[in-house]
mmCIF file of C-alpha atoms in Angstrom:
data_model
loop_
_atom_site.group_PDB
_atom_site.id
_atom_site.type_symbol
_atom_site.label_atom_id
_atom_site.label_comp_id
_atom_site.label_asym_id
_atom_site.label_seq_id
_atom_site.Cartn_x
_atom_site.Cartn_y
_atom_site.Cartn_z
ATOM 1 C CA GLN V 1 12.765 -86.768 26.805
ATOM 2 C CA LEU V 2 9.794 -85.450 28.745
ATOM 3 C CA LEU V 3 8.468 -81.927 28.359
ATOM 4 C CA GLU V 4 5.682 -80.524 30.518
ATOM 5 C CA SER V 5 3.359 -77.707 29.514
ATOM 6 C CA GLY V 6 0.128 -76.066 30.616
ATOM 7 C CA GLY V 7 1.155 -74.571 33.935
ATOM 8 C CA GLY V 8 0.403 -71.077 35.135
ATOM 9 C CA LEU V 9 -1.652 -68.998 37.549
ATOM 10 C CA VAL V 10 -5.178 -70.104 38.422
ATOM 11 C CA GLN V 11 -7.668 -68.959 41.039
ATOM 12 C CA PRO V 12 -8.733 -71.203 43.914
ATOM 13 C CA GLY V 13 -11.505 -73.499 42.771
ATOM 14 C CA GLY V 14 -10.358 -73.289 39.180
ATOM 15 C CA SER V 15 -9.084 -75.920 36.759
ATOM 16 C CA LEU V 16 -5.894 -76.497 34.807
ATOM 17 C CA ARG V 17 -4.707 -79.236 32.482
ATOM 18 C CA LEU V 18 -1.050 -80.201 32.386
ATOM 19 C CA SER V 19 0.474 -82.101 29.505
ATOM 20 C CA CYS V 20 3.704 -84.019 29.160
ATOM 21 C CA ALA V 21 5.121 -84.749 25.706
ATOM 22 C CA ALA V 22 7.233 -87.893 25.604
ATOM 23 C CA SER V 23 9.874 -88.837 23.061
ATOM 24 C CA GLY V 24 12.731 -91.287 22.687
ATOM 25 C CA PHE V 25 10.903 -94.347 24.011
ATOM 26 C CA THR V 26 7.725 -96.316 23.358
ATOM 27 C CA LEU V 27 5.249 -94.631 25.704
ATOM 28 C CA SER V 28 2.786 -97.530 25.770
ATOM 29 C CA ASN V 29 5.397 -99.819 27.312
ATOM 30 C CA TYR V 30 5.777 -97.804 30.499
ATOM 31 C CA ALA V 31 3.768 -96.514 33.400
ATOM 32 C CA MET V 32 3.973 -92.765 33.870
ATOM 33 C CA THR V 33 3.772 -90.647 36.999
ATOM 34 C CA TRP V 34 3.184 -87.077 38.108
ATOM 35 C CA VAL V 35 5.203 -85.837 41.082
ATOM 36 C CA ARG V 36 4.931 -82.361 42.584
ATOM 37 C CA GLN V 37 7.094 -80.157 44.761
ATOM 38 C CA ALA V 38 5.676 -77.207 46.666
ATOM 39 C CA PRO V 39 7.979 -74.189 46.972
ATOM 40 C CA GLY V 40 10.811 -75.013 49.359
ATOM 41 C CA LYS V 41 9.322 -78.419 50.153
ATOM 42 C CA GLY V 42 9.995 -82.058 49.298
ATOM 43 C CA LEU V 43 8.777 -84.314 46.528
ATOM 44 C CA GLU V 44 5.218 -85.634 46.683
ATOM 45 C CA TRP V 45 3.911 -88.478 44.523
ATOM 46 C CA VAL V 46 0.637 -87.394 42.887
ATOM 47 C CA SER V 47 -0.560 -90.031 40.432
ATOM 48 C CA THR V 48 0.517 -92.947 38.253
ATOM 49 C CA ILE V 49 -1.059 -94.516 35.179
ATOM 50 C CA SER V 50 -0.037 -97.958 33.963
ATOM 51 C CA GLY V 51 1.323 -98.426 30.475
ATOM 52 C CA SER V 52 -1.029 -100.889 28.889
ATOM 53 C CA SER V 53 -4.213 -101.192 30.918
ATOM 54 C CA GLY V 54 -4.394 -97.524 31.830
ATOM 55 C CA ARG V 55 -5.033 -98.384 35.461
ATOM 56 C CA THR V 56 -4.764 -95.242 37.582
ATOM 57 C CA PHE V 57 -3.605 -94.485 41.116
ATOM 58 C CA TYR V 58 -3.872 -91.251 43.091
ATOM 59 C CA ALA V 59 -2.562 -89.716 46.283
ATOM 60 C CA ASP V 60 -5.288 -89.113 48.846
ATOM 61 C CA SER V 61 -4.570 -85.378 48.629
ATOM 62 C CA VAL V 62 -5.754 -85.208 44.999
ATOM 63 C CA LYS V 63 -8.188 -88.128 44.723
ATOM 64 C CA GLY V 64 -11.490 -87.009 43.266
ATOM 65 C CA ARG V 65 -10.036 -83.719 41.993
ATOM 66 C CA PHE V 66 -7.236 -84.771 39.624
ATOM 67 C CA THR V 67 -7.458 -87.149 36.663
ATOM 68 C CA ILE V 68 -4.444 -88.677 34.950
ATOM 69 C CA SER V 69 -4.728 -89.877 31.371
ATOM 70 C CA ARG V 70 -2.525 -90.827 28.459
ATOM 71 C CA ASP V 71 -2.678 -90.978 24.669
ATOM 72 C CA ASN V 72 -0.080 -93.510 23.587
ATOM 73 C CA SER V 73 -0.640 -92.717 19.912
ATOM 74 C CA LYS V 74 0.173 -89.044 20.514
ATOM 75 C CA TYR V 75 2.889 -89.763 23.069
ATOM 76 C CA THR V 76 1.284 -87.542 25.654
ATOM 77 C CA LEU V 77 0.458 -87.760 29.342
ATOM 78 C CA ASP V 78 -2.072 -85.392 30.898
ATOM 79 C CA LEU V 79 -3.141 -84.314 34.356
ATOM 80 C CA GLN V 80 -6.536 -82.652 34.629
ATOM 81 C CA MET V 81 -6.663 -80.664 37.857
ATOM 82 C CA ASN V 82 -10.018 -79.449 39.162
ATOM 83 C CA SER V 83 -11.118 -77.694 42.362
ATOM 84 C CA LEU V 84 -7.621 -76.365 42.804
ATOM 85 C CA ARG V 85 -6.519 -75.159 46.220
ATOM 86 C CA ALA V 86 -3.667 -72.994 47.399
ATOM 87 C CA ASP V 87 -1.819 -76.060 48.659
ATOM 88 C CA ASP V 88 -1.745 -77.458 45.111
ATOM 89 C CA THR V 89 0.778 -74.739 44.279
ATOM 90 C CA ALA V 90 3.909 -76.576 43.192
ATOM 91 C CA VAL V 91 6.252 -77.493 40.405
ATOM 92 C CA TYR V 92 4.768 -80.542 38.701
ATOM 93 C CA TYR V 93 7.065 -83.129 37.140
ATOM 94 C CA CYS V 94 6.146 -85.959 34.829
ATOM 95 C CA ALA V 95 8.334 -89.027 35.195
ATOM 96 C CA LYS V 96 8.752 -92.317 33.384
ATOM 97 C CA LYS V 97 8.667 -95.524 35.372
ATOM 98 C CA GLY V 98 11.659 -97.756 34.835
ATOM 99 C CA SER V 99 11.826 -101.531 34.422
ATOM 100 C CA SER V 100 10.992 -101.879 38.111
ATOM 101 C CA PRO V 101 9.183 -99.477 40.475
ATOM 102 C CA HIS V 102 11.364 -96.400 40.191
ATOM 103 C CA HIS V 103 11.421 -93.361 37.932
ATOM 104 C CA ASP V 104 14.339 -93.144 35.569
ATOM 105 C CA TYR V 105 13.550 -90.066 33.500
ATOM 106 C CA TRP V 106 11.979 -86.796 34.615
ATOM 107 C CA GLY V 107 10.755 -83.709 32.830
ATOM 108 C CA GLN V 108 12.085 -80.267 33.736
ATOM 109 C CA GLY V 109 8.917 -79.418 35.663
ATOM 110 C CA ILE V 110 6.148 -76.859 35.252
ATOM 111 C CA LEU V 111 4.952 -74.367 37.846
ATOM 112 C CA VAL V 112 1.324 -74.242 38.909
ATOM 113 C CA THR V 113 0.319 -71.348 41.155
ATOM 114 C CA VAL V 114 -3.106 -71.304 42.797
ATOM 115 C CA SER V 115 -3.835 -67.834 44.094
ATOM 116 C CA SER V 116 -6.456 -65.112 43.956
ATOM 117 C CA GLN L 1 0.569 -92.547 53.210
ATOM 118 C CA SER L 2 3.116 -90.779 55.378
ATOM 119 C CA ALA L 3 6.423 -89.634 53.965
ATOM 120 C CA LEU L 4 9.477 -91.753 54.644
ATOM 121 C CA THR L 5 11.716 -90.291 57.343
ATOM 122 C CA GLN L 6 15.098 -88.840 56.385
ATOM 123 C CA PRO L 7 17.454 -86.583 58.347
ATOM 124 C CA ALA L 8 16.974 -82.954 57.384
ATOM 125 C CA SER L 9 20.660 -82.395 56.773
ATOM 126 C CA VAL L 10 23.965 -84.216 56.581
ATOM 127 C CA SER L 11 27.363 -82.653 56.054
ATOM 128 C CA GLY L 12 30.882 -83.816 55.423
ATOM 129 C CA SER L 13 34.257 -82.651 54.235
ATOM 130 C CA PRO L 14 35.599 -83.376 50.760
ATOM 131 C CA GLY L 15 36.832 -86.952 50.531
ATOM 132 C CA GLN L 16 34.799 -88.170 53.473
ATOM 133 C CA SER L 17 31.906 -90.615 53.358
ATOM 134 C CA ILE L 18 28.394 -89.793 54.511
ATOM 135 C CA THR L 19 25.287 -91.911 54.916
ATOM 136 C CA ILE L 20 21.654 -90.837 54.614
ATOM 137 C CA SER L 21 18.972 -92.988 56.207
ATOM 138 C CA CYS L 22 15.418 -93.494 55.009
ATOM 139 C CA THR L 23 12.961 -95.125 57.408
ATOM 140 C CA GLY L 24 9.567 -96.466 56.456
ATOM 141 C CA THR L 25 7.210 -99.239 57.439
ATOM 142 C CA SER L 26 6.337 -102.801 56.537
ATOM 143 C CA SER L 27 3.997 -101.379 53.875
ATOM 144 C CA ASP L 28 6.774 -99.737 51.907
ATOM 145 C CA VAL L 29 10.521 -99.914 52.605
ATOM 146 C CA GLY L 30 10.264 -103.042 54.732
ATOM 147 C CA GLY L 31 7.988 -104.863 52.337
ATOM 148 C CA TYR L 32 9.738 -104.404 49.008
ATOM 149 C CA ASN L 33 13.226 -104.148 47.551
ATOM 150 C CA TYR L 34 12.026 -101.195 45.498
ATOM 151 C CA VAL L 35 13.757 -98.298 47.197
ATOM 152 C CA SER L 36 15.174 -95.648 44.895
ATOM 153 C CA TRP L 37 17.201 -92.526 45.538
ATOM 154 C CA TYR L 38 17.159 -89.196 43.708
ATOM 155 C CA GLN L 39 19.572 -86.277 43.670
ATOM 156 C CA GLN L 40 18.177 -82.796 43.125
ATOM 157 C CA HIS L 41 20.242 -79.690 42.597
ATOM 158 C CA PRO L 42 18.536 -76.302 43.170
ATOM 159 C CA GLY L 43 16.118 -75.439 40.404
ATOM 160 C CA LYS L 44 16.651 -78.760 38.641
ATOM 161 C CA ALA L 45 14.618 -81.906 38.177
ATOM 162 C CA PRO L 46 15.378 -84.935 40.339
ATOM 163 C CA LYS L 47 17.913 -87.397 38.956
ATOM 164 C CA LEU L 48 17.804 -91.138 39.650
ATOM 165 C CA ILE L 49 21.007 -92.350 41.317
ATOM 166 C CA ILE L 50 20.003 -95.676 42.918
ATOM 167 C CA TYR L 51 17.138 -98.077 42.176
ATOM 168 C CA ASP L 52 16.017 -101.415 43.603
ATOM 169 C CA VAL L 53 17.870 -100.621 46.850
ATOM 170 C CA SER L 54 21.400 -100.894 45.519
ATOM 171 C CA ASN L 55 21.522 -100.694 41.718
ATOM 172 C CA ARG L 56 23.172 -97.748 39.961
ATOM 173 C CA PRO L 57 21.915 -96.539 36.578
ATOM 174 C CA SER L 58 24.440 -96.306 33.825
ATOM 175 C CA GLY L 59 26.511 -93.145 34.131
ATOM 176 C CA VAL L 60 26.045 -92.666 37.870
ATOM 177 C CA SER L 61 29.272 -92.534 39.848
ATOM 178 C CA ASN L 62 30.204 -95.637 41.839
ATOM 179 C CA ARG L 63 30.742 -93.298 44.784
ATOM 180 C CA PHE L 64 26.992 -93.665 45.348
ATOM 181 C CA SER L 65 25.824 -96.904 46.953
ATOM 182 C CA GLY L 66 22.616 -98.111 48.556
ATOM 183 C CA SER L 67 21.559 -100.725 51.062
ATOM 184 C CA LYS L 68 18.600 -101.750 53.178
ATOM 185 C CA SER L 69 18.031 -103.416 56.532
ATOM 186 C CA GLY L 70 14.528 -103.990 57.778
ATOM 187 C CA TYR L 71 12.486 -100.822 57.509
ATOM 188 C CA THR L 72 15.500 -98.551 56.863
ATOM 189 C CA ALA L 73 17.287 -97.933 53.591
ATOM 190 C CA SER L 74 20.551 -96.049 53.344
ATOM 191 C CA LEU L 75 22.445 -94.069 50.731
ATOM 192 C CA THR L 76 26.189 -93.740 51.134
ATOM 193 C CA ILE L 77 28.247 -91.179 49.264
ATOM 194 C CA SER L 78 31.944 -91.958 49.438
ATOM 195 C CA GLY L 79 34.770 -89.614 48.483
ATOM 196 C CA LEU L 80 32.460 -86.621 48.931
ATOM 197 C CA GLN L 81 32.881 -83.952 46.263
ATOM 198 C CA ALA L 82 31.651 -80.375 45.991
ATOM 199 C CA GLU L 83 29.292 -81.381 43.175
ATOM 200 C CA ASP L 84 27.513 -83.775 45.555
ATOM 201 C CA GLU L 85 26.033 -80.820 47.437
ATOM 202 C CA ALA L 86 22.322 -81.192 46.721
ATOM 203 C CA ASP L 87 19.054 -82.473 48.132
ATOM 204 C CA TYR L 88 18.549 -86.235 48.245
ATOM 205 C CA TYR L 89 15.228 -88.054 48.345
ATOM 206 C CA CYS L 90 14.459 -91.710 48.858
ATOM 207 C CA SER L 91 11.332 -93.289 47.434
ATOM 208 C CA SER L 92 9.620 -96.628 47.881
ATOM 209 C CA TYR L 93 6.932 -98.621 46.167
ATOM 210 C CA THR L 94 4.053 -99.332 48.550
ATOM 211 C CA ILE L 95 1.549 -102.027 49.339
ATOM 212 C CA SER L 96 -1.147 -99.857 47.710
ATOM 213 C CA ASN L 97 0.625 -99.943 44.318
ATOM 214 C CA THR L 98 1.621 -96.323 44.870
ATOM 215 C CA TYR L 99 4.847 -94.525 45.688
ATOM 216 C CA VAL L 100 6.017 -92.559 48.681
ATOM 217 C CA PHE L 101 8.953 -90.167 48.908
ATOM 218 C CA GLY L 102 11.178 -89.361 51.827
ATOM 219 C CA THR L 103 11.223 -86.001 53.576
ATOM 220 C CA GLY L 104 14.492 -85.106 51.864
ATOM 221 C CA THR L 105 18.041 -84.538 53.071
ATOM 222 C CA LYS L 106 20.206 -81.533 52.299
ATOM 223 C CA VAL L 107 23.825 -82.567 51.857
ATOM 224 C CA THR L 108 26.403 -79.891 52.548
ATOM 225 C CA VAL L 109 30.038 -80.250 51.575
ATOM 226 C CA LEU L 110 32.064 -78.321 54.145
#
């Protein structure tokens, strides 16, 4: 199970930290991903962190502003979002990578609204 | 990384078969057999229905099948049912060790 938290309303230029609590599997064995969906739009891959090495990857649209991290001992995945813009407004999903490059389990999503 | 190209909408009558295409490049769909498909009902999280081009997770109906030829992957839904009405997204692993999603297809059951 994956459960996101930390969403809400933030002003442009502000910061927000999303968290995803994982249960039911050994978090350290799997890469984890954040995917977002703007209102009425499609899915957009945001960032992935590998399971063991903690290697990180980012979409160009968030590179330098967002930081993905994980605490395998606490079974949590985080997304620190800085310098937020209106076009970052979206539902953010955390997702578990499967045995090959796909995502087999998704959280229910959390809404982030960037507006003044 | 540009989104993979899917038709905006596909429709069919109950019992019919429909196919959704997903076109990419040599850096994603054409370069790897790591295409996955997700079903999303309104207000819900995406659900994995096909992975590694043609594999179905446990519990997913065998009415869903996937294939790939060159730079284009396809999802076929056979025996269309009312519950299949949803948005469908393809996704591919990329040469940059990242992921890219398709533009999404709205399936309507007439």
